[in-house]
Short mmCIF file of C-alpha atoms and ligand atoms in Angstrom, two decimals:
data_model
loop_
_atom_site.label_atom_id
_atom_site.label_comp_id
_atom_site.label_asym_id
_atom_site.label_seq_id
_atom_site.Cartn_x
_atom_site.Cartn_y
_atom_site.Cartn_z
CA UNK A 24 -12.61 -6.30 18.84
CA UNK A 25 -14.18 -2.70 18.22
CA UNK A 26 -16.12 -1.27 15.36
CA UNK A 27 -14.38 -0.66 12.54
CA UNK A 28 -13.53 2.28 10.34
CA UNK A 29 -14.00 3.20 6.94
CA UNK A 30 -11.43 4.87 5.81
CA UNK A 31 -12.88 6.83 2.53
CA UNK A 32 -10.06 7.90 -0.30
CA UNK A 33 -11.15 10.33 -3.18
CA UNK A 34 -10.06 13.38 -5.04
CA UNK A 35 -13.51 14.85 -3.85
CA UNK A 36 -12.69 17.36 -6.78
CA UNK A 37 -15.85 18.76 -5.45
CA UNK A 38 -16.94 16.28 -2.37
CA UNK A 39 -20.63 15.47 -3.72
CA UNK A 40 -23.36 14.13 -2.41
CA UNK A 41 -22.98 10.27 -3.91
CA UNK A 42 -19.57 10.85 -1.63
CA UNK A 43 -21.84 11.49 1.37
CA UNK A 44 -24.48 9.08 0.47
CA UNK A 45 -22.02 6.15 0.06
CA UNK A 46 -19.81 7.24 3.10
CA UNK A 47 -23.29 7.54 5.20
CA UNK A 48 -24.99 4.20 3.68
CA UNK A 49 -21.78 2.63 4.48
CA UNK A 50 -21.88 3.04 8.03
CA UNK A 51 -25.72 1.89 8.63
CA UNK A 52 -25.04 -1.09 6.06
CA UNK A 53 -21.50 -2.03 6.99
CA UNK A 54 -21.66 -1.54 10.75
CA UNK A 55 -18.64 0.79 11.05
CA UNK A 56 -18.29 3.10 13.86
CA UNK A 57 -16.98 5.59 11.88
CA UNK A 58 -15.62 6.68 8.84
CA UNK A 59 -12.09 8.76 8.76
CA UNK A 60 -12.23 10.79 4.86
CA UNK A 61 -8.74 11.21 3.37
CA UNK A 62 -8.94 13.45 0.36
CA UNK A 63 -5.92 12.78 -1.91
CA UNK A 64 -2.94 15.30 -2.05
CA UNK A 65 -1.36 15.13 -5.94
CA UNK A 66 -3.12 10.99 -6.78
CA UNK A 67 -1.14 9.40 -8.03
CA UNK A 68 -2.88 7.78 -10.90
CA UNK A 69 -4.84 10.55 -12.70
CA UNK A 70 -4.65 13.96 -13.98
CA UNK A 71 -4.13 16.71 -12.23
CA UNK A 72 -7.15 17.96 -9.90
CA UNK A 73 -8.86 21.35 -10.86
CA UNK A 74 -8.50 22.60 -7.81
CA UNK A 75 -5.38 23.05 -4.78
CA UNK A 76 -5.23 20.15 -2.74
CA UNK A 77 -5.75 22.81 0.22
CA UNK A 78 -9.27 24.04 -0.98
CA UNK A 79 -10.57 20.44 -1.43
CA UNK A 80 -9.77 19.35 1.75
CA UNK A 81 -11.88 22.67 3.37
CA UNK A 82 -14.87 21.18 0.92
CA UNK A 83 -14.68 18.01 2.59
CA UNK A 84 -14.10 19.71 6.19
CA UNK A 85 -17.59 22.10 5.15
CA UNK A 86 -19.23 19.09 4.44
CA UNK A 87 -18.58 15.94 6.48
CA UNK A 88 -18.40 19.14 9.62
CA UNK A 89 -22.13 18.00 11.12
CA UNK A 90 -22.06 14.19 10.92
CA UNK A 91 -19.52 13.59 13.85
CA UNK A 92 -19.29 9.85 12.90
CA UNK A 93 -17.15 11.34 10.00
CA UNK A 94 -13.85 12.79 10.49
CA UNK A 95 -11.11 14.46 8.37
CA UNK A 96 -7.30 13.14 8.00
CA UNK A 97 -4.95 15.91 6.59
CA UNK A 98 -2.41 12.99 5.73
CA UNK A 99 -2.20 12.72 2.28
CA UNK A 100 -3.25 16.61 1.11
CA UNK A 101 0.04 17.93 3.30
CA UNK A 102 2.47 15.12 1.95
CA UNK A 103 5.01 16.44 -0.04
CA UNK A 104 5.17 13.44 -2.28
CA UNK A 105 2.06 11.94 -3.63
CA UNK A 106 0.99 9.23 -1.38
CA UNK A 107 -0.72 6.30 -2.30
CA UNK A 108 -3.30 4.27 -0.63
CA UNK A 109 -1.22 1.57 0.38
CA UNK A 110 1.16 4.27 2.24
CA UNK A 111 -1.60 5.72 3.31
CA UNK A 112 -2.67 2.24 5.42
CA UNK A 113 0.67 1.83 6.70
CA UNK A 114 0.52 4.93 8.40
CA UNK A 115 -3.06 4.45 10.32
CA UNK A 116 -1.16 1.10 10.97
CA UNK A 117 1.05 2.35 12.99
CA UNK A 118 -1.04 5.01 14.58
CA UNK A 119 -4.14 2.32 15.35
CA UNK A 120 -2.31 -0.87 15.52
CA UNK A 121 -2.76 -4.48 13.69
CA UNK A 122 -5.32 -5.25 15.82
CA UNK A 123 -8.49 -2.68 14.50
CA UNK A 124 -10.87 -3.88 11.33
CA UNK A 125 -10.31 -1.24 9.18
CA UNK A 126 -12.12 -1.28 5.47
CA UNK A 127 -11.51 1.00 2.28
CA UNK A 128 -14.66 1.89 0.73
CA UNK A 129 -14.13 2.00 -3.08
CA UNK A 130 -17.18 2.42 -5.67
CA UNK A 131 -17.22 0.02 -8.00
CA UNK A 132 -15.47 2.00 -10.42
CA UNK A 133 -12.84 2.55 -8.24
CA UNK A 134 -11.94 -1.36 -7.45
CA UNK A 135 -12.76 -2.45 -11.93
CA UNK A 136 -9.57 -0.49 -11.26
CA UNK A 137 -7.51 -1.57 -8.69
CA UNK A 138 -4.98 -3.75 -10.17
CA UNK A 139 -3.27 -0.10 -11.32
CA UNK A 140 -2.78 1.00 -7.67
CA UNK A 141 -0.05 0.84 -6.61
CA UNK A 142 1.27 -2.50 -5.22
CA UNK A 143 -2.55 -3.22 -4.63
CA UNK A 144 -2.61 -6.93 -3.58
CA UNK A 145 -1.26 -5.08 -0.58
CA UNK A 146 -4.42 -3.05 0.41
CA UNK A 147 -5.48 -6.96 1.16
CA UNK A 148 -2.69 -7.20 4.22
CA UNK A 149 -3.94 -4.04 5.39
CA UNK A 150 -7.12 -3.07 5.56
CA UNK A 151 -11.26 -5.27 3.86
CA UNK A 152 -12.66 -3.53 0.64
CA UNK A 153 -15.97 -2.30 0.52
CA UNK A 154 -17.31 -1.14 -3.05
CA UNK A 155 -20.61 0.30 -3.69
CA UNK A 156 -22.27 0.14 -6.20
CA UNK A 157 -22.94 2.80 -9.05
CA UNK A 158 -25.00 3.88 -11.83
CA UNK A 159 -22.97 2.49 -14.81
CA UNK A 160 -20.19 0.11 -13.31
CA UNK A 161 -21.85 -3.36 -12.50
CA UNK A 162 -19.81 -4.99 -10.32
CA UNK A 163 -19.15 -8.01 -12.44
CA UNK A 164 -16.33 -10.71 -11.70
CA UNK A 165 -16.64 -11.50 -15.80
CA UNK A 166 -15.71 -7.90 -16.16
CA UNK A 167 -12.85 -7.46 -13.74
CA UNK A 168 -8.91 -8.04 -14.58
CA UNK A 169 -7.88 -11.49 -13.99
CA UNK A 170 -6.03 -11.23 -11.16
CA UNK A 171 -8.79 -8.95 -9.71
CA UNK A 172 -11.65 -11.50 -10.06
CA UNK A 173 -9.31 -13.84 -8.56
CA UNK A 174 -9.15 -11.85 -5.41
CA UNK A 175 -12.78 -11.11 -5.55
CA UNK A 176 -13.50 -14.96 -5.29
CA UNK A 177 -11.46 -15.84 -3.15
CA UNK A 178 -11.83 -12.46 -0.62
CA UNK A 179 -15.45 -12.07 -0.64
CA UNK A 180 -17.59 -12.40 2.77
CA UNK A 181 -20.83 -13.58 2.26
CA UNK A 182 -21.68 -10.29 5.07
CA UNK A 183 -20.56 -7.12 6.47
CA UNK A 184 -20.70 -9.16 10.40
CA UNK A 185 -16.59 -10.74 8.69
CA UNK A 186 -15.37 -6.82 9.03
CA UNK A 187 -15.44 -7.02 12.82
CA UNK A 188 -14.07 -10.69 12.68
CA UNK A 189 -10.17 -9.81 11.21
CA UNK A 190 -8.45 -6.65 11.33
CA UNK A 191 -8.39 -6.84 7.40
CA UNK A 192 -8.27 -9.02 4.46
CA UNK A 193 -12.24 -9.71 2.70
CA UNK A 194 -13.77 -7.72 0.15
CA UNK A 195 -17.65 -6.66 0.98
CA UNK A 196 -19.39 -5.54 -1.57
CA UNK A 197 -23.13 -3.39 -0.48
CA UNK A 198 -25.98 -1.53 -2.26
CA UNK A 199 -26.36 2.17 -2.41
CA UNK A 200 -28.63 4.25 -3.18
CA UNK A 201 -27.71 5.58 -6.76
CA UNK A 202 -26.81 8.59 -7.51
CA UNK A 203 -25.84 8.94 -10.79
CA UNK A 204 -23.65 12.19 -9.47
CA UNK A 205 -20.29 12.82 -10.86
CA UNK A 206 -17.42 15.38 -9.67
CA UNK A 207 -16.94 15.52 -12.98
CA UNK A 208 -20.26 16.24 -14.50
CA UNK A 209 -20.24 19.36 -11.73
CA UNK A 210 -17.05 20.56 -13.14
CA UNK A 211 -18.85 20.37 -16.62
CA UNK A 212 -21.67 22.43 -15.09
CA UNK A 213 -19.80 25.04 -13.55
CA UNK A 214 -17.38 25.74 -16.39
CA UNK A 215 -20.42 26.24 -18.65
CA UNK A 216 -22.60 28.43 -16.40
CA UNK A 217 -24.87 25.73 -14.88
CA UNK A 218 -26.44 25.17 -11.66
CA UNK A 219 -25.13 22.27 -10.06
CA UNK A 220 -27.23 22.47 -7.28
CA UNK A 221 -28.83 20.21 -5.38
CA UNK A 222 -25.71 17.92 -6.42
CA UNK A 223 -23.71 18.84 -3.93
CA UNK A 224 -24.05 20.09 -0.15
CA UNK A 225 -24.80 24.44 -0.17
CA UNK A 226 -21.65 24.61 1.71
CA UNK A 227 -19.93 23.45 -1.02
CA UNK A 228 -21.59 25.33 -3.37
CA UNK A 229 -20.56 29.03 -1.30
CA UNK A 230 -17.05 28.27 -1.37
CA UNK A 231 -16.62 27.07 -4.54
CA UNK A 232 -18.86 30.51 -5.58
CA UNK A 233 -16.85 32.51 -3.20
CA UNK A 234 -13.17 31.52 -4.29
CA UNK A 235 -14.42 31.32 -8.11
CA UNK A 236 -13.04 27.54 -8.94
CA UNK A 237 -14.01 25.92 -11.58
CA UNK A 238 -15.04 28.62 -13.88
CA UNK A 239 -13.50 28.09 -16.85
CA UNK A 240 -11.98 24.25 -17.53
CA UNK A 241 -13.47 21.59 -18.40
P1 LIG B 324 -14.00 12.20 -10.97
O1 LIG B 324 -16.07 12.82 -11.76
O2 LIG B 324 -13.67 13.78 -11.53
O3 LIG B 324 -13.84 10.95 -11.38
P2 LIG B 324 -15.66 10.84 -8.63
O4 LIG B 324 -17.12 11.49 -8.93
O5 LIG B 324 -16.13 10.11 -9.29
O6 LIG B 324 -14.94 12.29 -9.46
P3 LIG B 324 -13.53 10.33 -6.53
O7 LIG B 324 -12.99 11.46 -5.61
O8 LIG B 324 -13.06 10.34 -7.74
O9 LIG B 324 -15.15 11.19 -7.00
O10 LIG B 324 -14.56 9.41 -5.95
C1 LIG B 324 -13.82 8.93 -4.26
C2 LIG B 324 -14.79 7.55 -4.86
O11 LIG B 324 -15.81 8.25 -4.10
C3 LIG B 324 -14.05 6.28 -5.72
O12 LIG B 324 -14.20 5.57 -5.22
C4 LIG B 324 -15.70 7.43 -6.01
O13 LIG B 324 -15.44 5.85 -6.64
C5 LIG B 324 -16.53 6.91 -5.95
N1 LIG B 324 -17.65 7.50 -6.32
C6 LIG B 324 -17.89 8.92 -6.39
N2 LIG B 324 -19.08 9.23 -7.34
C7 LIG B 324 -19.88 8.24 -6.75
C8 LIG B 324 -21.36 8.28 -7.22
N3 LIG B 324 -21.83 9.10 -7.58
N4 LIG B 324 -22.15 6.67 -5.83
C9 LIG B 324 -20.75 6.12 -5.62
N5 LIG B 324 -19.67 6.16 -5.53
C10 LIG B 324 -19.29 7.12 -6.30
#
């Protein structure tokens, strides 16, 4: 089987070094061939992002441009209706076939909320899920919703090698450099006139400044 493909969805409002290290360390630790970034259009399970989808897409394009193992998928951004992760994975299955190993990358906070996602159990029929550690969000079975804790225990793979052995259905966790960076904090800094430098790439900050984004709303 070819190397697994990482799928990394998010609002990326804006993209920051926490996202970039997650994708890079997933490549390295999980033996992925590449990571496909998929910025959300209008995410169904959370509030309206602060900037337009095409601007969030542009920031992801700028921040990933120099990594030839990263690609960016504009499928959700261009969709007329909100895209659910499960729909995106179905689209990728049609594109890539049933045998390709797909690994959905999520931070521990996102994984903790998985039961609120549309048809969340179907995600496991379409892909593996790899959960990264994130400061403030311990990955503990005891803190997961009961149904998710059961899936977590039943599907847990002992090591990332299992991601190659099947196209989907497993769960792995991986430790990454702990960076307590969030888009919420960056938006707050920018809205209150503070520096966000070194929390996200300069190319993204330049874009934010050029288009005067995140100026006055917290
Ligand atoms: P917000 O603060 O607006 O909620 P965010 O910083 O959490 O945004 P998202 O675009 O919502 O960013 O996150 C996309 C994915 O990246 C999610 O799976 C999230 O868990 C993960 N993630 C974001 N920041 C980090 C971080 N610092 N460390 C590990 N994972 C992260």
